[in-house]
PDB file of C-alpha atoms in Angstrom:
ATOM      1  CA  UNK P 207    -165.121 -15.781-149.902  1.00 34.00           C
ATOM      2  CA  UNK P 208    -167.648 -13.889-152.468  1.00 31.00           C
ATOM      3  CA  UNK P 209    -169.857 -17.089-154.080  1.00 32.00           C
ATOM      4  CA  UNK P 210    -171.878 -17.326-156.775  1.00 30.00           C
ATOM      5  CA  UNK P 211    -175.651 -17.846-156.114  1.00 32.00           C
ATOM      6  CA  UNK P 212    -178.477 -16.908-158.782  1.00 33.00           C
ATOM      7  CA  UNK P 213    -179.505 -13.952-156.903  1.00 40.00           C
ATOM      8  CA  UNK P 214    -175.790 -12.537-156.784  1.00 38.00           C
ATOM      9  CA  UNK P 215    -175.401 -12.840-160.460  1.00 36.00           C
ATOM     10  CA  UNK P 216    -176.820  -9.523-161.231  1.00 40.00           C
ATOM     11  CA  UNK P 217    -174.522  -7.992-158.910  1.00 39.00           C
ATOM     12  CA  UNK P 218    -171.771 -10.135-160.306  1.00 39.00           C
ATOM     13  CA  UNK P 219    -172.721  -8.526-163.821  1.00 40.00           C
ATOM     14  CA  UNK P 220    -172.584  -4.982-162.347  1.00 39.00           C
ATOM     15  CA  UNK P 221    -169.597  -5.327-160.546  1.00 39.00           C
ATOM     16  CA  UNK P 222    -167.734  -6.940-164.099  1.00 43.00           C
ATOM     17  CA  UNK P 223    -169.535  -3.718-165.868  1.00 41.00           C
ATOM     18  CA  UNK P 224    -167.744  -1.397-163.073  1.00 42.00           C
ATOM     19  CA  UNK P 225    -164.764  -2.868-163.694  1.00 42.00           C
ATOM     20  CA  UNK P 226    -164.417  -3.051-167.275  1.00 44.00           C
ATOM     21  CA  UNK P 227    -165.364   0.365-167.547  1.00 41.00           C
ATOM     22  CA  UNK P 228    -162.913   1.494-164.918  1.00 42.00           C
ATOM     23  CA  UNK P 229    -160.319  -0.205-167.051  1.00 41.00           C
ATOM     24  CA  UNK P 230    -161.280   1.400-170.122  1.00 42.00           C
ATOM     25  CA  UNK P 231    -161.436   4.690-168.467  1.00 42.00           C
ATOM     26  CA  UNK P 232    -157.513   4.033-166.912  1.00 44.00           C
ATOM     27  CA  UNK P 233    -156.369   2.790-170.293  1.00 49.00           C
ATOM     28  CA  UNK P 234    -154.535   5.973-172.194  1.00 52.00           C
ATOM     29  CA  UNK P 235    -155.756   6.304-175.811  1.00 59.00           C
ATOM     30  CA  UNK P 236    -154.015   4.723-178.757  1.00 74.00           C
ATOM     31  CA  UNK P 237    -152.330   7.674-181.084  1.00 66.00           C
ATOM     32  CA  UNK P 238    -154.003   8.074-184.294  1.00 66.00           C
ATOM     33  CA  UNK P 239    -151.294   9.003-186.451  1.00 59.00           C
ATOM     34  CA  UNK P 240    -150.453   6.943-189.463  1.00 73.00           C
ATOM     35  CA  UNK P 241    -147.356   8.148-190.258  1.00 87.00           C
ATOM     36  CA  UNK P 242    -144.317   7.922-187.419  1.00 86.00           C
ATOM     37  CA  UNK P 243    -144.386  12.074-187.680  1.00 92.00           C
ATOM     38  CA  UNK P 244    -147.969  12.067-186.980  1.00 91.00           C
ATOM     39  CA  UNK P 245    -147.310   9.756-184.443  1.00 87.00           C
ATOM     40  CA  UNK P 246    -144.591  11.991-182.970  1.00 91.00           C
ATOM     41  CA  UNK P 247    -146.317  15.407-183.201  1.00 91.00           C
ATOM     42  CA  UNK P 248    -149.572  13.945-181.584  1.00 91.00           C
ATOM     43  CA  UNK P 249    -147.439  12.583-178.480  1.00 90.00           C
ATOM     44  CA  UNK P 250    -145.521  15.958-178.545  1.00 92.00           C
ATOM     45  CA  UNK P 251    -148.619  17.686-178.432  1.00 92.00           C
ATOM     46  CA  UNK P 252    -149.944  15.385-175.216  1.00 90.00           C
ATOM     47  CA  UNK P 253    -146.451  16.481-173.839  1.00 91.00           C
ATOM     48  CA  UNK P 254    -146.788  20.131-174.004  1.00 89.00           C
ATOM     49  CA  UNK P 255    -150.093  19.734-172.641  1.00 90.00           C
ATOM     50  CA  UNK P 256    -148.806  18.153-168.982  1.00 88.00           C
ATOM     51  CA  UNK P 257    -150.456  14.766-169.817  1.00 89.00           C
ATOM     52  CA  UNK P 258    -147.011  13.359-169.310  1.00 90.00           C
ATOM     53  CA  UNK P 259    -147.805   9.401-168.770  1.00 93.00           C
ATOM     54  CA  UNK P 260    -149.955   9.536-171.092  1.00 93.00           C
ATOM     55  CA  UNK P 261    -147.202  11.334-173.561  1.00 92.00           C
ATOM     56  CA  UNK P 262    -144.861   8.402-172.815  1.00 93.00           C
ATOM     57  CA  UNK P 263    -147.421   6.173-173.491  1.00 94.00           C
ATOM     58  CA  UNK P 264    -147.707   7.316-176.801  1.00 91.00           C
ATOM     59  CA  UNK P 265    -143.658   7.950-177.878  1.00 92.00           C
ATOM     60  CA  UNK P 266    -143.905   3.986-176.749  1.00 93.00           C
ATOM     61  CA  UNK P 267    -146.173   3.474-179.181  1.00 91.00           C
ATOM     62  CA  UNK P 268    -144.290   5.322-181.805  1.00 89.00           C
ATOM     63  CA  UNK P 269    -141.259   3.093-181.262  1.00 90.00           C
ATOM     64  CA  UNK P 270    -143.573   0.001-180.947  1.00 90.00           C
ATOM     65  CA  UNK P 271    -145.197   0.865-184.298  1.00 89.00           C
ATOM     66  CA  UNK P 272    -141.909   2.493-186.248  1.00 89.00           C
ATOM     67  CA  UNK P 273    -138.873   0.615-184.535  1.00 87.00           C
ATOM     68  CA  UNK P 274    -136.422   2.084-186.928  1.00 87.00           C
ATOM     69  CA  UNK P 275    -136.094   5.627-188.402  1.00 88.00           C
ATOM     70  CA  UNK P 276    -135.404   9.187-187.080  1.00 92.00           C
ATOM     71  CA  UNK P 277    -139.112   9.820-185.134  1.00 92.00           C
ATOM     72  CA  UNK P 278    -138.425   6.835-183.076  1.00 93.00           C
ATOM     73  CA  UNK P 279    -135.060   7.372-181.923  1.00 94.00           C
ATOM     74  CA  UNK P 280    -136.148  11.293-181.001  1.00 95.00           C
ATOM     75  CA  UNK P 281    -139.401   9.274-179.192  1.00 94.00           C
ATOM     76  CA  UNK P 282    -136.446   7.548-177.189  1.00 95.00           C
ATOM     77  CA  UNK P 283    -135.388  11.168-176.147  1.00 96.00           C
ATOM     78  CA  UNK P 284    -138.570  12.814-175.306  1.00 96.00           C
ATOM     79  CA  UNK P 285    -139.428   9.699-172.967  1.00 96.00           C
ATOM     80  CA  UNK P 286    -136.154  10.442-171.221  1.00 96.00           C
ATOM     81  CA  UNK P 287    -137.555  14.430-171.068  1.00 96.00           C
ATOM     82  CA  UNK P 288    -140.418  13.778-169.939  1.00 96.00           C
ATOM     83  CA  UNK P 289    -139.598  11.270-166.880  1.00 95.00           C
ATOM     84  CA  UNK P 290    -137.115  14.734-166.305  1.00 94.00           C
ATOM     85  CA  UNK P 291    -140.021  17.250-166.374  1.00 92.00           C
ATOM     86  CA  UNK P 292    -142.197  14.638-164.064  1.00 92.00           C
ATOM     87  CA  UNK P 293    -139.292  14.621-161.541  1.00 91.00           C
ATOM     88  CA  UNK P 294    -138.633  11.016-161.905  1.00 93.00           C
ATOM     89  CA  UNK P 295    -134.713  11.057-161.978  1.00 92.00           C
ATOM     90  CA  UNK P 296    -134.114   7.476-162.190  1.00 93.00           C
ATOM     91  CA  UNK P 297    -136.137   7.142-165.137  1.00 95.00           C
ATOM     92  CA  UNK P 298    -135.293   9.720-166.661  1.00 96.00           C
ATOM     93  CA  UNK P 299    -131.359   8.344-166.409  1.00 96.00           C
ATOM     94  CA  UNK P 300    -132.703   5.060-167.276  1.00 96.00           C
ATOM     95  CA  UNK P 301    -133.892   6.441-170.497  1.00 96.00           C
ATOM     96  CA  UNK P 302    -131.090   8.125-171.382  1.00 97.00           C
ATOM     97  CA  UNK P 303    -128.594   4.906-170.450  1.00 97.00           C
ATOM     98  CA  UNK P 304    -130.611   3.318-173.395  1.00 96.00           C
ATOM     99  CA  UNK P 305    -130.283   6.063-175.792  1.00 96.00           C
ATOM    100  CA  UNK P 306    -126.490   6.527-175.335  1.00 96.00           C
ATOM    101  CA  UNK P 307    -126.111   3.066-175.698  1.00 96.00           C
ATOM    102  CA  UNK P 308    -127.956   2.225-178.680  1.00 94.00           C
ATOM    103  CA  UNK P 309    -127.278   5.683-180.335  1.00 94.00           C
ATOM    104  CA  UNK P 310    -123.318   6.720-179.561  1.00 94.00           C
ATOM    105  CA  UNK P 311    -123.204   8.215-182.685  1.00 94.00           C
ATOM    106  CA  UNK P 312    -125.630  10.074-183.349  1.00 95.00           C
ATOM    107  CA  UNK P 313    -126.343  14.297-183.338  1.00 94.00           C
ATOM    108  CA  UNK P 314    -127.857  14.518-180.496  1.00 95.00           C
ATOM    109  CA  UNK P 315    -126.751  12.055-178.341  1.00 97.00           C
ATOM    110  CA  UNK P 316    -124.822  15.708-176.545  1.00 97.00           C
ATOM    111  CA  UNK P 317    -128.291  15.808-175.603  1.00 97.00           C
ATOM    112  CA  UNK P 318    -128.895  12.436-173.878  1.00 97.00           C
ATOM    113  CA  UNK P 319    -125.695  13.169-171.809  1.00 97.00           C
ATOM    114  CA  UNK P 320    -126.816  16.840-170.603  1.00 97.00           C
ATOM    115  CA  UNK P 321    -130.125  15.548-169.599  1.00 96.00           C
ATOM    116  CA  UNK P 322    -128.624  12.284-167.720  1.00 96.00           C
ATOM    117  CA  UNK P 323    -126.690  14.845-166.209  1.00 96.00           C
ATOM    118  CA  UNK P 324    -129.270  17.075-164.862  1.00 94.00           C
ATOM    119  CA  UNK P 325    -130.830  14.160-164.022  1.00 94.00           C
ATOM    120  CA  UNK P 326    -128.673  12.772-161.446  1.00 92.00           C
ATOM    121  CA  UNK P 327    -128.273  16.111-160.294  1.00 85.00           C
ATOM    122  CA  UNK P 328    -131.800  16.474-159.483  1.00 71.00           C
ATOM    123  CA  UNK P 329    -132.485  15.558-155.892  1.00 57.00           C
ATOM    124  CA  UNK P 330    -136.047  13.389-155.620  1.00 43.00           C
ATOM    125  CA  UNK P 331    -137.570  15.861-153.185  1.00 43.00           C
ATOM    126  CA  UNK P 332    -136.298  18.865-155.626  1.00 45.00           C
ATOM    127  CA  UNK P 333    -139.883  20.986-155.147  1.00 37.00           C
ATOM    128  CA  UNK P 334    -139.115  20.548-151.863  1.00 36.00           C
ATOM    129  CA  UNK P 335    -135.366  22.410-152.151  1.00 44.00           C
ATOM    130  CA  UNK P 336    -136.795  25.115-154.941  1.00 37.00           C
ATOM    131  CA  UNK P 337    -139.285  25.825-151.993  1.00 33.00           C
ATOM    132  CA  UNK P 338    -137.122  25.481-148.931  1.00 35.00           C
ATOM    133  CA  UNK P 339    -134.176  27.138-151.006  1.00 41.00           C
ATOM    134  CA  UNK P 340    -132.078  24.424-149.917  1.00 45.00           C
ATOM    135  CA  UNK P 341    -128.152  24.767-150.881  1.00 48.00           C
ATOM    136  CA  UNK P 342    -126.855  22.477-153.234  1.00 45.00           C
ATOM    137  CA  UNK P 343    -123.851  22.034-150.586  1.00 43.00           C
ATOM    138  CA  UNK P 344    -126.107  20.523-148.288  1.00 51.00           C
ATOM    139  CA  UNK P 345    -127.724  17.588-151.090  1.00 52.00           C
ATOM    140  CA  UNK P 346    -126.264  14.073-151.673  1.00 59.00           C
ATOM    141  CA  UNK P 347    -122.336  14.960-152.404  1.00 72.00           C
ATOM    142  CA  UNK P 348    -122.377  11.551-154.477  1.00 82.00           C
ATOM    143  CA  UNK P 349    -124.914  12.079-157.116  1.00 85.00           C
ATOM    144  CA  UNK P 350    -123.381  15.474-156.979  1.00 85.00           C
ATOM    145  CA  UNK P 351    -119.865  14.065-157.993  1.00 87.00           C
ATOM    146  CA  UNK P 352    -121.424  11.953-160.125  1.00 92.00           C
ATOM    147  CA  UNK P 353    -123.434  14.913-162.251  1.00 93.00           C
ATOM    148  CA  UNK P 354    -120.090  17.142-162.260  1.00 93.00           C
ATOM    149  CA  UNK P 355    -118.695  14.224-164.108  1.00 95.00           C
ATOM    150  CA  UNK P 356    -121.075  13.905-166.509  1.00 96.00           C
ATOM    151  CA  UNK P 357    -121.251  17.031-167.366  1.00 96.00           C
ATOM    152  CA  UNK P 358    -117.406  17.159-167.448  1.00 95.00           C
ATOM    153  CA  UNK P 359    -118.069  14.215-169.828  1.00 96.00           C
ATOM    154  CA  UNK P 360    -120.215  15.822-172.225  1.00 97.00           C
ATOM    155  CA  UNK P 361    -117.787  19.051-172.337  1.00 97.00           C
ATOM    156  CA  UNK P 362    -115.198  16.860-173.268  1.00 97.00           C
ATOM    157  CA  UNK P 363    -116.671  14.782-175.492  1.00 96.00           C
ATOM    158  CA  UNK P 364    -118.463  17.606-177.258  1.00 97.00           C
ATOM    159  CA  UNK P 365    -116.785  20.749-176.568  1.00 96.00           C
ATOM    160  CA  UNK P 366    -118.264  22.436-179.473  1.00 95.00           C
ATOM    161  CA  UNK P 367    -121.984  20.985-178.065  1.00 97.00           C
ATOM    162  CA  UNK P 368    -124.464  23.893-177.855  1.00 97.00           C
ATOM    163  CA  UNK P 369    -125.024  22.499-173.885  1.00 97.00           C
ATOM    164  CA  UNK P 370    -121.263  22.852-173.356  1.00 97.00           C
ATOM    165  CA  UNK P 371    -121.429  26.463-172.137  1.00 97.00           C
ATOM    166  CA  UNK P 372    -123.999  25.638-169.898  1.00 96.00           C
ATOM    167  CA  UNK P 373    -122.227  22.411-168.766  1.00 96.00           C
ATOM    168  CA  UNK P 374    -119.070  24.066-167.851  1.00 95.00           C
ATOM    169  CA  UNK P 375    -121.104  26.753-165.656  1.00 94.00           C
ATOM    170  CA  UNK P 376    -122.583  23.747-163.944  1.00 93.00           C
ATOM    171  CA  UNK P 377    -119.379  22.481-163.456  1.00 93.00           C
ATOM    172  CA  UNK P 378    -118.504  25.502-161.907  1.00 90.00           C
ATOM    173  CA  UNK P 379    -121.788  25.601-159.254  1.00 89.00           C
ATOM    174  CA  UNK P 380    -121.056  21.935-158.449  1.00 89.00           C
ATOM    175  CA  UNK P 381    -117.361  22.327-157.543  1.00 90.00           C
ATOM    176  CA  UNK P 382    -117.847  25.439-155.099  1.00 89.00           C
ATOM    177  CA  UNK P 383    -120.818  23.293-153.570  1.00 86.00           C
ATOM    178  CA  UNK P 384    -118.770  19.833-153.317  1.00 87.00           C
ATOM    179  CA  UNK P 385    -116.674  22.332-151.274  1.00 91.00           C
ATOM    180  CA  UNK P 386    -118.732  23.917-149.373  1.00 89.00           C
ATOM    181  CA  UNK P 387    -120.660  20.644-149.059  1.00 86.00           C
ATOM    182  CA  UNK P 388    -116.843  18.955-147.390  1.00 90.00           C
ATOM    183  CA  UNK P 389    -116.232  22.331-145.440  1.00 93.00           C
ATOM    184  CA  UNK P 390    -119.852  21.685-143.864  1.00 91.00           C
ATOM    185  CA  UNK P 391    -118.870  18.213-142.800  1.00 91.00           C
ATOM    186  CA  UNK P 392    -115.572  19.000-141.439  1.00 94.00           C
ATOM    187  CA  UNK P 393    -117.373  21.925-139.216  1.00 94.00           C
ATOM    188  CA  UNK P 394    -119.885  18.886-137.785  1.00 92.00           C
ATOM    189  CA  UNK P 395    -116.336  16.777-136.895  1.00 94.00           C
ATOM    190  CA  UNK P 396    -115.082  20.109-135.010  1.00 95.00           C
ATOM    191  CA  UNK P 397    -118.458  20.721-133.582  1.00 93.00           C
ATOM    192  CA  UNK P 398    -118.573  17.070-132.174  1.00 92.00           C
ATOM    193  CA  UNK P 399    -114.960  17.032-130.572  1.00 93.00           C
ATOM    194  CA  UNK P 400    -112.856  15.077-133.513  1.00 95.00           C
ATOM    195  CA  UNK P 401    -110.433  17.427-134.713  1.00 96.00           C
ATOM    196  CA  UNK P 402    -108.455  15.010-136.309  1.00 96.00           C
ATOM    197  CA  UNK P 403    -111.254  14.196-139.150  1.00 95.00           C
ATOM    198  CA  UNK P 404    -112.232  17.719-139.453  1.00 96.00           C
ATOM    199  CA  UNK P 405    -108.377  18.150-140.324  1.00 96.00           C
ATOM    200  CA  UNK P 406    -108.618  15.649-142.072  1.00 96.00           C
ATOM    201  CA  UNK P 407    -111.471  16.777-144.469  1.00 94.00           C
ATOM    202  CA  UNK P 408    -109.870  20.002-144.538  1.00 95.00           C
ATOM    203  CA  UNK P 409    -107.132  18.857-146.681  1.00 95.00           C
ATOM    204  CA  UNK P 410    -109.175  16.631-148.891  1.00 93.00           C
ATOM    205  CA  UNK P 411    -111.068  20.421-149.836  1.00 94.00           C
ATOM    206  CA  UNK P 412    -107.644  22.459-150.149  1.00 94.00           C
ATOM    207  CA  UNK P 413    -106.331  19.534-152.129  1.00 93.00           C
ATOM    208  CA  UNK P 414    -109.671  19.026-154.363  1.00 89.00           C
ATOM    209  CA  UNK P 415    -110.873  22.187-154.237  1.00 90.00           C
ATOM    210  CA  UNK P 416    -107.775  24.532-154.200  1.00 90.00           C
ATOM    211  CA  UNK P 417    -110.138  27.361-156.154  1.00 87.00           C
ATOM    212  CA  UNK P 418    -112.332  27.396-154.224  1.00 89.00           C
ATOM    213  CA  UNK P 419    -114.201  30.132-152.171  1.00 90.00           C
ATOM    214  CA  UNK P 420    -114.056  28.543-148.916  1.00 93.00           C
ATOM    215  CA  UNK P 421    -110.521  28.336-148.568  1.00 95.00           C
ATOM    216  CA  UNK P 422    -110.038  30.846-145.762  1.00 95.00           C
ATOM    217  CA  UNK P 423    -112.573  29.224-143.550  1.00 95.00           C
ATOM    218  CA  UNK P 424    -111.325  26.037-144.156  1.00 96.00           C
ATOM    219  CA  UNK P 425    -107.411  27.257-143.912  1.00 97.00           C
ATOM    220  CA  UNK P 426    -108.823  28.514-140.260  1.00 96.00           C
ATOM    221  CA  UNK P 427    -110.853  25.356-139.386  1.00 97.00           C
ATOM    222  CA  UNK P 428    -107.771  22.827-139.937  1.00 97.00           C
ATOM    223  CA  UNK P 429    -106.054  25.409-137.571  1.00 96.00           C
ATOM    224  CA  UNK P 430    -108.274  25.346-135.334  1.00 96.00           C
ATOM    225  CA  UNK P 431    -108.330  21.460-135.463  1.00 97.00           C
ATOM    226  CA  UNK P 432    -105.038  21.142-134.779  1.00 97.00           C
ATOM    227  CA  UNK P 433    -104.896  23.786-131.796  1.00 95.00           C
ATOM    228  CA  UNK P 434    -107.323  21.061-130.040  1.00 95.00           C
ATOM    229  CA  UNK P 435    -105.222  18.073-131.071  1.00 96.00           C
ATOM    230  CA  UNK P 436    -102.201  20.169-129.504  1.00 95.00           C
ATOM    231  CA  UNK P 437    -100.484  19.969-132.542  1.00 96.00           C
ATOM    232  CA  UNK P 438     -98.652  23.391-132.611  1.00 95.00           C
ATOM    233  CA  UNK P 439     -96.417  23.363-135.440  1.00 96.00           C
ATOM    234  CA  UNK P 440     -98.912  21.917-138.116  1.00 96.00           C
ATOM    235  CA  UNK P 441    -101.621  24.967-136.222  1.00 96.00           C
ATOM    236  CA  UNK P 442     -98.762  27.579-136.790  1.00 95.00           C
ATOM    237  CA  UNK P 443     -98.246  26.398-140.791  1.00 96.00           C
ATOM    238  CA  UNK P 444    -101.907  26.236-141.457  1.00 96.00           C
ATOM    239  CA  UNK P 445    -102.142  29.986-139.711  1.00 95.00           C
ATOM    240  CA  UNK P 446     -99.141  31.215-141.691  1.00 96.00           C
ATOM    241  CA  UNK P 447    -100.515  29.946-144.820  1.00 96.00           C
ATOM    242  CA  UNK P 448    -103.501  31.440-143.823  1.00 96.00           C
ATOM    243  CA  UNK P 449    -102.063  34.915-143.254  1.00 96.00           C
ATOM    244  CA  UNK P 450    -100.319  34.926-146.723  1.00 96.00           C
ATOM    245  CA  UNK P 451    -103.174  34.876-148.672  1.00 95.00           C
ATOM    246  CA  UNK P 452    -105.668  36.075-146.986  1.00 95.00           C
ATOM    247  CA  UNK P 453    -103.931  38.725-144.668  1.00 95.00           C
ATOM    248  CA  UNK P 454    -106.931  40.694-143.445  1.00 94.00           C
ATOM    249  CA  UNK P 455    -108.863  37.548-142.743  1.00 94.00           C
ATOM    250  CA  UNK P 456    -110.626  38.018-139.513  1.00 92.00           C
ATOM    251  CA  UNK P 457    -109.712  34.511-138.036  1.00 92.00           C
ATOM    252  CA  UNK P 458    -106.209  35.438-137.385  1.00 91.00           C
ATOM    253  CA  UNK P 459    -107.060  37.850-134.796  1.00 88.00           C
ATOM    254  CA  UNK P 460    -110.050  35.947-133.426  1.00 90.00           C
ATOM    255  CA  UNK P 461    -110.254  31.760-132.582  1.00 88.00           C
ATOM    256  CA  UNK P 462    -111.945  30.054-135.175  1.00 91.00           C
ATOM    257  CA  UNK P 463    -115.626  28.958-134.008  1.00 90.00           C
ATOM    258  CA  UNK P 464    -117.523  26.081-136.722  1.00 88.00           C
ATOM    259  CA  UNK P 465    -120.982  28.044-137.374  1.00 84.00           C
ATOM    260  CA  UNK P 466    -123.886  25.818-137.428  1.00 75.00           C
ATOM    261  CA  UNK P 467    -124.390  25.840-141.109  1.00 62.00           C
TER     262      UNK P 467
END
C-alpha cells in the first residue's frame, strides 16, 4: 500500500494534478444556452457533428434545466435518436419506453414508436451484417417478431402517420424473412434426421405465412419429411397440394434435398 512520507508528497501533488486534470478533460462541457431553444439547437448541433455522448449529455441538461415545455420533451426524442445512430438498441428502446409513456398523446409520439421499432429490429452486431450482408432470415426471429409488431402497432395506431408507409413495407420485409427464417430451421431438422419437427415447422410457416414466397420449398420439404417418417398419405397430400399451385415446380419430378442455407 502507497504511504505518505514527506518526500512522496510532491509526487502525491502531481499525481492529484494528473488526475484532476484528467477529470476535467473527461468531463463534457456544460451547454451555454440560456434559453431551452438555445439549449436545444447547441446539443443538436453537437449531434450533427458525431459527438454523440456528448450530445446526450447536453439534451440531459436541457431537460435537467427546462423540465417542462416543448424543447425538453423533443430532448427526450433526440436522446432516444441518438442511442439509435450510436447502435445502442437497448437504449435507444429504453428511451423511447419513457417517451411513450410519459407523452401518449402527443404529435409525435408516431415517432417514438417507429424508432423503438427500428430499434429492436436492429441486431447489436448490425455493422457487422451491413458488411457481411447477412439476411435478415438468419437474425434473432424474436426481436424480429417483436419489431413486426411494433411496427404493426404504429400502422394501426396511426395509419395516417407519415412513417406508416414505410412501416407497412417493413412489415412486409419482416414477414417474408420470419418465413424464410422458419423454412431455414425446418431444413436444419431434415438435415439432422427429425422429419417430424421439420414437418412440423413446415406447417407453422404455411399456416403463418400462407403469402409467402417460400411456400413451394416448404410445400416440398414437409413432403419430403413425411416420405422419411413413412407417412405416405400425408407425403401424397402435401405433393398434390404442391402440384396445384405450383405445377411446374421442379420438386415434383426430383426428391426434395434441404440446401445448406
Amino acid at each position: 500500500m502507497f504511504k505518505l512520507t514527506p518526500s512522496s508528497v510532491p509526487v502525491v501533488a502531481v499525481l492529484c494534478l494528473m488526475l484532476s486534470l484528467t477529470a476535467c478533460d473527461s468531463t463534457p462541457p456544460r451547454l451555454k444556452g440560456e434559453s431551452p431553444q438555445a439549449m436545444l439547437d447547441e446539443a443538436k448541433a453537437l449531434q450533427s457533428s458525431g459527438s454523440w455522448e456528448q450530445a446526450i449529455k447536453g439534451f440531459e441538461q436541457l431537460e435537467a434545466t427546462f423540465p417542462y415545455g416543448r424543447q425538453a420533451q423533443q430532448a427526450q426524442l433526440e436522446i432516444a435518436y441518438t442511442y439509435y445512430r450510436m447502435h445502442e438498441s437497448a437504449s435507444a428502446i429504453a428511451a423511447c419506453d419513457r417517451f411513450i409513456k410519459q407523452y401518449p398523446q402527443h404529435p409525435n409520439v408516431d415517432y417514438a414508436y417507429y424508432l423503438k421499432a427500428l430499434s429492436t429490429l436492429m441486431p447489436e452486431d448490425e455493422i457487422l451484417n451491413f458488411v457481411y450482408q447477412r439476411d435478415m432470415a438468419n437474425l434473432d426471429l424474436a426481436a424480429t417478431r417483436e419489431a413486426f409488431d411494433i411496427f404493426k402497432q404504429l400502422v394501426q395506431n396511426y395509419p395516417n402517420s407519415i412513417y406508416a408507409p414505410d412501416s407497412r413495407q417493413r412489415m412486409i420485409n419482416i414477414a417474408d424473412a420470419l418465413a424464410r427464417g422458419e423454412l431455414n430451421i425446418a431444413r436444419y431438422y431434415l438435415r439432422r434426421g427429425a422429419p417430424l419437427a421439420a414437418a412440423n415447422r413446415a406447417k407453422d410457416l404455411l399456416r403463418n405465412h400462407p403469402d409467402s414466397r417460400v411456400i413451394e420449398e416448404t410445400l416440398a420439404l414437409m413432403a419430403a419429411s413425411y416420405k422419411q417418417m413413412g407417412l405416405e398419405s400425408l407425403r401424397v397430400d402435401a405433393e398434390r397440394v404442391l402440384r396445384q399451385n405450383y405445377p411446374n415446380s421442379a420438386w415434383l419430378s426430383r426428391d426434395y434435398v434441404p440446401p445448406e442455407r
